[in-house]
Short mmCIF file of C-alpha atoms and ligand atoms in Angstrom, two decimals:
data_model
loop_
_atom_site.label_atom_id
_atom_site.label_comp_id
_atom_site.label_asym_id
_atom_site.label_seq_id
_atom_site.Cartn_x
_atom_site.Cartn_y
_atom_site.Cartn_z
CA MET A 12 -53.49 58.10 -83.27
CA GLN A 13 -53.75 53.89 -82.52
CA MET A 14 -57.29 52.71 -83.69
CA PRO A 15 -59.43 52.47 -79.80
CA HIS A 16 -59.86 48.87 -78.97
CA THR A 17 -63.11 47.80 -78.75
CA SER A 18 -63.44 43.77 -78.12
CA VAL A 19 -64.96 41.39 -76.14
CA LEU A 20 -62.95 38.72 -77.37
CA ASP A 21 -59.82 40.61 -77.61
CA PRO A 22 -58.81 41.02 -73.72
CA HIS A 23 -56.43 43.73 -72.29
CA SER A 24 -56.55 42.66 -68.52
CA PRO A 25 -56.48 38.99 -66.72
CA GLN A 26 -60.03 39.96 -65.49
CA ALA A 27 -61.12 39.92 -69.28
CA GLN A 28 -58.85 37.42 -70.04
CA SER A 29 -60.68 35.38 -67.09
CA ILE A 30 -64.51 36.32 -68.89
CA ALA A 31 -62.92 35.35 -72.09
CA ARG A 32 -61.75 31.71 -71.45
CA LEU A 33 -64.89 31.14 -69.78
CA PHE A 34 -66.82 32.26 -72.78
CA TYR A 35 -64.60 30.02 -75.04
CA ILE A 36 -64.93 26.86 -72.59
CA ASP A 37 -68.74 27.31 -72.48
CA LEU A 38 -69.15 27.86 -76.59
CA SER A 39 -67.10 24.54 -76.67
CA ILE A 40 -69.12 22.92 -74.46
CA ALA A 41 -72.60 24.15 -76.14
CA ALA A 42 -70.49 23.22 -79.13
CA VAL A 43 -70.56 19.93 -78.63
CA ILE A 44 -73.83 19.27 -77.25
CA PHE A 45 -75.31 21.07 -80.22
CA LEU A 46 -73.43 18.90 -82.92
CA LEU A 47 -74.28 15.83 -80.76
CA VAL A 48 -78.17 16.26 -80.41
CA THR A 49 -78.76 17.57 -83.92
CA GLY A 50 -75.86 14.49 -85.03
CA LEU A 51 -78.54 11.95 -83.39
CA VAL A 52 -81.40 13.41 -84.30
CA ALA A 53 -80.63 13.64 -88.02
CA PHE A 54 -79.01 9.97 -87.80
CA ALA A 55 -82.53 8.80 -85.93
CA ALA A 56 -84.76 10.40 -88.70
CA TRP A 57 -82.92 9.25 -91.72
CA ARG A 58 -82.00 5.82 -89.74
CA PHE A 59 -85.79 5.06 -88.83
CA ARG A 60 -87.41 6.78 -91.56
CA ALA A 61 -90.92 5.51 -92.71
CA ARG A 62 -91.18 2.57 -95.88
CA PRO A 63 -93.60 1.47 -97.94
CA GLY A 64 -95.78 -1.12 -96.15
CA ASP A 65 -93.93 -0.79 -92.37
CA PRO A 66 -96.17 -1.73 -89.83
CA GLU A 67 -97.13 0.83 -86.88
CA PRO A 68 -94.35 1.60 -85.16
CA TYR A 69 -93.23 -0.16 -81.43
CA GLN A 70 -95.11 2.24 -78.94
CA GLU A 71 -93.24 2.51 -75.80
CA SER A 72 -94.60 4.96 -72.66
CA GLY A 73 -91.08 5.55 -70.77
CA VAL A 74 -87.47 3.92 -70.24
CA ARG A 75 -86.70 4.62 -67.00
CA TRP A 76 -82.58 4.33 -67.32
CA LEU A 77 -82.75 6.55 -70.21
CA GLU A 78 -84.87 9.31 -68.71
CA ALA A 79 -82.66 9.04 -65.47
CA LEU A 80 -79.21 9.74 -67.23
CA TRP A 81 -80.69 12.41 -69.73
CA THR A 82 -81.72 14.10 -66.53
CA ALA A 83 -77.98 12.97 -64.70
CA ILE A 84 -75.71 14.11 -67.90
CA PRO A 85 -77.51 18.29 -68.21
CA SER A 86 -77.27 18.12 -64.39
CA LEU A 87 -73.66 17.35 -64.64
CA ILE A 88 -72.91 19.71 -67.15
CA LEU A 89 -74.57 22.32 -65.52
CA LEU A 90 -72.84 21.99 -62.01
CA VAL A 91 -69.68 21.84 -63.87
CA LEU A 92 -70.21 25.46 -65.96
CA LEU A 93 -71.62 26.55 -62.22
CA VAL A 94 -67.92 26.06 -60.81
CA LEU A 95 -66.38 27.39 -63.82
CA THR A 96 -68.65 30.55 -63.53
CA ALA A 97 -68.06 30.72 -59.71
CA LYS A 98 -64.47 30.70 -60.19
CA THR A 99 -64.26 32.99 -63.03
CA MET A 100 -66.39 35.25 -60.99
CA LEU A 101 -64.03 35.09 -57.60
CA GLU A 102 -61.19 36.16 -60.48
CA VAL A 103 -62.62 38.97 -61.94
CA ASN A 104 -64.16 40.38 -58.56
CA PRO A 105 -62.74 39.19 -55.49
CA PRO A 106 -63.53 40.48 -52.28
CA VAL A 107 -62.80 44.72 -51.70
CA GLY A 108 -61.82 44.17 -47.79
CA LYS A 109 -59.62 47.33 -46.37
CA ARG A 110 -58.62 48.13 -49.80
CA LYS A 111 -59.43 51.60 -51.03
CA PRO A 112 -60.45 52.59 -54.32
CA ASP A 113 -58.44 54.26 -56.73
CA VAL A 114 -60.85 55.96 -58.77
CA THR A 115 -64.98 56.71 -57.92
CA VAL A 116 -66.86 56.89 -60.95
CA VAL A 117 -70.27 58.13 -61.19
CA ALA A 118 -72.77 58.07 -63.83
CA HIS A 119 -74.98 60.95 -64.55
CA GLN A 120 -77.36 60.54 -67.46
CA TRP A 121 -75.25 60.85 -70.17
CA TRP A 122 -71.64 60.78 -69.17
CA TRP A 123 -69.50 59.75 -66.77
CA GLU A 124 -67.78 61.86 -64.05
CA TYR A 125 -63.90 60.13 -62.50
CA ARG A 126 -63.26 61.24 -59.11
CA TYR A 127 -59.49 60.78 -57.97
CA GLY A 128 -58.38 60.75 -54.61
CA ASP A 129 -55.16 62.45 -53.75
CA PRO A 130 -54.07 64.89 -55.10
CA ALA A 131 -58.01 65.01 -55.72
CA ALA A 132 -58.53 65.56 -59.60
CA VAL A 133 -62.28 65.19 -61.07
CA ALA A 134 -62.36 64.00 -64.90
CA ALA A 135 -65.38 63.37 -67.36
CA ASN A 136 -66.09 61.18 -69.64
CA GLU A 137 -62.03 60.30 -70.22
CA LEU A 138 -61.16 57.65 -67.89
CA HIS A 139 -56.83 57.58 -67.56
CA MET A 140 -55.47 54.40 -65.70
CA PRO A 141 -51.65 53.55 -65.00
CA LEU A 142 -50.96 50.39 -67.32
CA GLY A 143 -50.05 46.94 -65.28
CA GLU A 144 -51.61 48.43 -61.83
CA ASN A 145 -54.27 46.71 -60.58
CA TRP A 146 -57.30 49.22 -59.89
CA LEU A 147 -60.17 49.03 -57.50
CA LEU A 148 -62.91 51.19 -59.24
CA LEU A 149 -66.10 52.43 -57.54
CA ILE A 150 -69.34 51.89 -59.31
CA SER A 151 -71.97 55.08 -58.45
CA SER A 152 -74.92 56.72 -59.70
CA ALA A 153 -76.21 60.12 -59.29
CA ASP A 154 -79.69 59.24 -60.74
CA VAL A 155 -81.09 56.20 -62.65
CA ILE A 156 -79.39 52.69 -62.95
CA HIS A 157 -76.43 52.85 -65.44
CA ASP A 158 -73.93 49.70 -66.06
CA PHE A 159 -70.31 50.60 -66.63
CA TRP A 160 -68.72 48.22 -69.64
CA VAL A 161 -65.39 48.30 -70.77
CA PRO A 162 -65.15 45.19 -72.88
CA ASP A 163 -61.21 44.75 -73.48
CA LEU A 164 -60.86 45.89 -69.43
CA GLY A 165 -63.75 43.94 -67.62
CA ALA A 166 -66.77 42.39 -66.48
CA LYS A 167 -69.81 44.55 -66.43
CA MET A 168 -70.77 46.39 -63.35
CA ASP A 169 -74.09 48.56 -62.66
CA ALA A 170 -74.03 52.05 -61.32
CA ILE A 171 -77.03 51.88 -58.80
CA PRO A 172 -78.28 55.27 -57.05
CA GLY A 173 -77.22 54.83 -53.32
CA HIS A 174 -75.95 51.49 -53.66
CA PRO A 175 -72.23 51.48 -54.92
CA GLY A 176 -70.69 48.17 -56.67
CA TYR A 177 -66.57 47.61 -56.98
CA LEU A 178 -64.66 46.72 -60.30
CA TRP A 179 -61.28 45.29 -60.63
CA ILE A 180 -59.27 46.25 -63.99
CA GLN A 181 -55.85 45.60 -64.41
CA PRO A 182 -54.73 47.04 -67.92
CA ARG A 183 -52.34 45.33 -69.23
CA GLN A 184 -51.82 47.43 -72.91
CA ALA A 185 -51.15 50.87 -73.19
CA GLY A 186 -53.76 52.41 -75.85
CA THR A 187 -57.04 53.83 -75.75
CA PHE A 188 -60.16 51.55 -74.72
CA LEU A 189 -63.77 52.52 -75.39
CA GLY A 190 -66.81 51.13 -73.56
CA THR A 191 -70.30 52.01 -73.22
CA CYS A 192 -73.41 52.48 -70.93
CA ALA A 193 -74.87 48.79 -70.68
CA GLU A 194 -78.00 49.36 -68.73
CA TYR A 195 -80.88 51.92 -70.64
CA CYS A 196 -81.06 54.45 -68.34
CA GLY A 197 -83.11 56.82 -70.39
CA THR A 198 -83.42 59.11 -74.16
CA ASP A 199 -79.29 58.95 -74.06
CA HIS A 200 -78.58 55.75 -73.39
CA ALA A 201 -77.01 55.24 -76.18
CA THR A 202 -74.64 57.95 -76.61
CA MET A 203 -73.18 57.34 -73.04
CA GLY A 204 -69.48 56.49 -74.25
CA ILE A 205 -66.56 55.66 -72.09
CA ARG A 206 -62.98 56.52 -73.27
CA VAL A 207 -60.25 54.50 -71.26
CA VAL A 208 -57.03 55.80 -71.71
CA VAL A 209 -54.25 53.35 -70.56
CA GLU A 210 -50.63 54.89 -70.11
CA SER A 211 -47.54 54.64 -68.05
CA PRO A 212 -47.34 55.27 -64.81
CA ALA A 213 -44.88 58.13 -65.39
CA ASP A 214 -47.21 59.46 -68.29
CA PHE A 215 -50.44 58.94 -65.73
CA ALA A 216 -48.75 60.50 -62.79
CA ALA A 217 -48.17 63.86 -64.78
CA TRP A 218 -51.57 63.81 -66.09
CA ARG A 219 -52.83 63.59 -62.69
CA GLN A 220 -50.56 66.02 -61.51
CA HIS A 221 -51.63 68.23 -63.92
CA GLN A 222 -55.42 67.23 -63.71
CA ALA A 223 -55.02 68.20 -60.21
CA ARG A 224 -53.90 71.75 -61.08
CA ALA A 225 -56.93 74.48 -61.49
CA PRO A 226 -56.32 75.51 -65.64
CA VAL A 227 -55.03 78.33 -67.21
CA PRO A 228 -57.47 80.52 -68.75
CA PRO A 229 -56.40 81.53 -72.32
CA SER A 230 -54.87 84.77 -72.77
CA ASP A 231 -56.07 85.47 -76.60
CA ALA A 232 -58.93 88.38 -76.91
CA ALA A 233 -61.10 85.84 -78.11
CA GLY A 234 -60.28 83.73 -74.99
CA ILE A 235 -61.20 86.58 -72.59
CA ARG A 236 -64.27 87.32 -74.21
CA GLY A 237 -65.47 83.92 -73.75
CA GLY A 238 -64.17 83.64 -70.39
CA ARG A 239 -66.09 86.81 -69.28
CA LEU A 240 -69.47 85.48 -70.87
CA PHE A 241 -69.02 81.72 -69.18
CA ALA A 242 -69.18 83.63 -65.56
CA ALA A 243 -71.90 85.96 -67.02
CA ARG A 244 -74.35 83.33 -68.20
CA THR A 245 -75.74 80.44 -66.59
CA CYS A 246 -73.32 77.86 -67.23
CA ARG A 247 -71.78 77.34 -63.58
CA ASN A 248 -75.08 76.49 -62.29
CA CYS A 249 -74.52 73.07 -63.67
CA HIS A 250 -70.83 73.24 -64.16
CA SER A 251 -67.13 73.47 -62.67
CA ILE A 252 -64.04 75.19 -63.42
CA ALA A 253 -61.16 74.82 -60.88
CA GLY A 254 -60.08 78.51 -59.77
CA THR A 255 -63.21 80.10 -60.97
CA ASP A 256 -66.41 80.46 -59.11
CA ALA A 257 -68.17 77.59 -61.18
CA HIS A 258 -69.03 74.97 -58.99
CA GLY A 259 -72.02 73.15 -60.63
CA ARG A 260 -71.74 69.74 -60.49
CA VAL A 261 -74.66 68.57 -62.30
CA GLY A 262 -72.88 68.47 -65.69
CA PRO A 263 -69.23 67.20 -67.03
CA ASP A 264 -66.34 69.56 -64.93
CA LEU A 265 -64.83 71.95 -67.89
CA GLY A 266 -61.30 72.37 -66.32
CA HIS A 267 -59.25 70.76 -68.69
CA LEU A 268 -62.24 69.70 -71.51
CA GLY A 269 -59.66 71.06 -73.93
CA GLU A 270 -57.10 68.48 -73.60
CA ARG A 271 -60.53 65.53 -74.14
CA ALA A 272 -60.58 63.31 -77.25
CA THR A 273 -64.56 64.09 -77.51
CA LEU A 274 -67.18 66.42 -76.52
CA ALA A 275 -70.61 64.90 -74.91
CA ALA A 276 -69.22 61.58 -74.04
CA GLY A 277 -68.44 60.67 -77.70
CA VAL A 278 -70.82 62.01 -79.66
CA LEU A 279 -68.43 64.49 -81.09
CA THR A 280 -65.05 64.71 -81.83
CA ASN A 281 -63.37 67.61 -79.54
CA THR A 282 -62.12 70.65 -81.78
CA PRO A 283 -63.17 74.58 -81.13
CA ASP A 284 -65.38 74.22 -84.35
CA GLN A 285 -67.47 71.09 -82.98
CA LEU A 286 -67.94 72.78 -79.74
CA ARG A 287 -69.23 75.97 -80.87
CA ARG A 288 -71.86 74.06 -82.90
CA TRP A 289 -72.19 72.21 -80.19
CA LEU A 290 -72.79 74.81 -77.60
CA LEU A 291 -75.22 76.53 -80.65
CA ASP A 292 -77.44 73.62 -80.73
CA PRO A 293 -76.50 70.65 -77.98
CA GLN A 294 -79.96 69.39 -78.49
CA HIS A 295 -79.70 68.78 -82.24
CA PHE A 296 -76.45 66.15 -81.37
CA LYS A 297 -77.52 64.94 -78.37
CA PRO A 298 -81.01 65.21 -78.39
CA GLY A 299 -82.93 65.46 -74.93
CA CYS A 300 -79.88 66.04 -73.32
CA HIS A 301 -79.66 67.90 -69.95
CA MET A 302 -77.72 70.73 -71.58
CA PRO A 303 -79.91 73.72 -72.52
CA ASP A 304 -79.54 75.79 -75.54
CA ALA A 305 -78.35 79.25 -74.21
CA GLY A 306 -79.41 81.20 -77.14
CA LEU A 307 -75.67 82.17 -77.91
CA THR A 308 -75.34 84.38 -81.11
CA ASP A 309 -72.70 82.39 -83.47
CA ALA A 310 -69.92 85.28 -82.09
CA GLU A 311 -70.24 84.33 -78.46
CA ALA A 312 -70.38 80.84 -79.10
CA ARG A 313 -67.21 80.98 -81.22
CA ASP A 314 -65.46 82.93 -78.09
CA LEU A 315 -66.97 80.67 -75.44
CA ALA A 316 -65.73 77.76 -77.36
CA SER A 317 -61.86 79.63 -77.63
CA TYR A 318 -61.85 79.89 -73.87
CA LEU A 319 -62.79 76.31 -72.89
CA GLU A 320 -60.63 74.67 -75.68
CA GLY A 321 -57.67 77.21 -74.31
CA LEU A 322 -57.85 76.21 -70.54
CA ARG A 323 -55.32 73.66 -70.31
CU1 CUA B 417 -76.63 55.24 -69.18
CU2 CUA B 417 -77.73 53.81 -69.90
#
């Protein structure tokens, strides 16, 4: 598999491109000012250094034209930066108008929920997007303030409870892009990873159709035992699986868990063995997270992992 992208200076959307361009312009202006100021300071210190027998230097209380000049020049520079920034902000996040969002992002402590409309589908921690399409993301939160940020693809957008924000992303390269929550949101803020999978429109349409369908439960003995265990335990109080009576919305939807690359918002690679270990002791892998230790035996955890990984 190709390495995921994770650099703010390696933009893969027009939005991220605009931000990177502004960064380089700002950096160039700052570099020129830095070199000019440090150069003049160094030159003055050398040229007007004290020599033995020098008289007291000439005392001056102010030069009006010079003060006006060094007020005017920075003001002008700041004005240029303001105009460039406003222009970039408009390019990156133009007014939404009547456009409906393509996906709703719901931030939770400490994972991400993605809700697609028509056909309705829900995913967790892995956002799939079609290559080349300019998407509008609605960014919201179920609890505290988070911040959705995928550096390669676009701007940061706060996820504020009761106050949805909008973000435009037009990915122009297929691949996996990593992001993270960029606003401190509690104990597991650091492990609230975002994976964006950008794929061809045809692959995306297939994924979305598949995601919208209730998963087919596994038919092997361990998977069947795990399914019974899932129904008997308290799992469904928090999790949902389409086609079953589990409709909880506190934790991630588990309908197509087996197809995701990671567990617990990027903490673990998704394999049956890692899932078994996670089920046995979630607090060991993600201390403070809302997934309790269900007191499973090793055999139960193995069956439950078989069931969840087998949902396709
Ligand atoms: Cu969510 Cu920081």
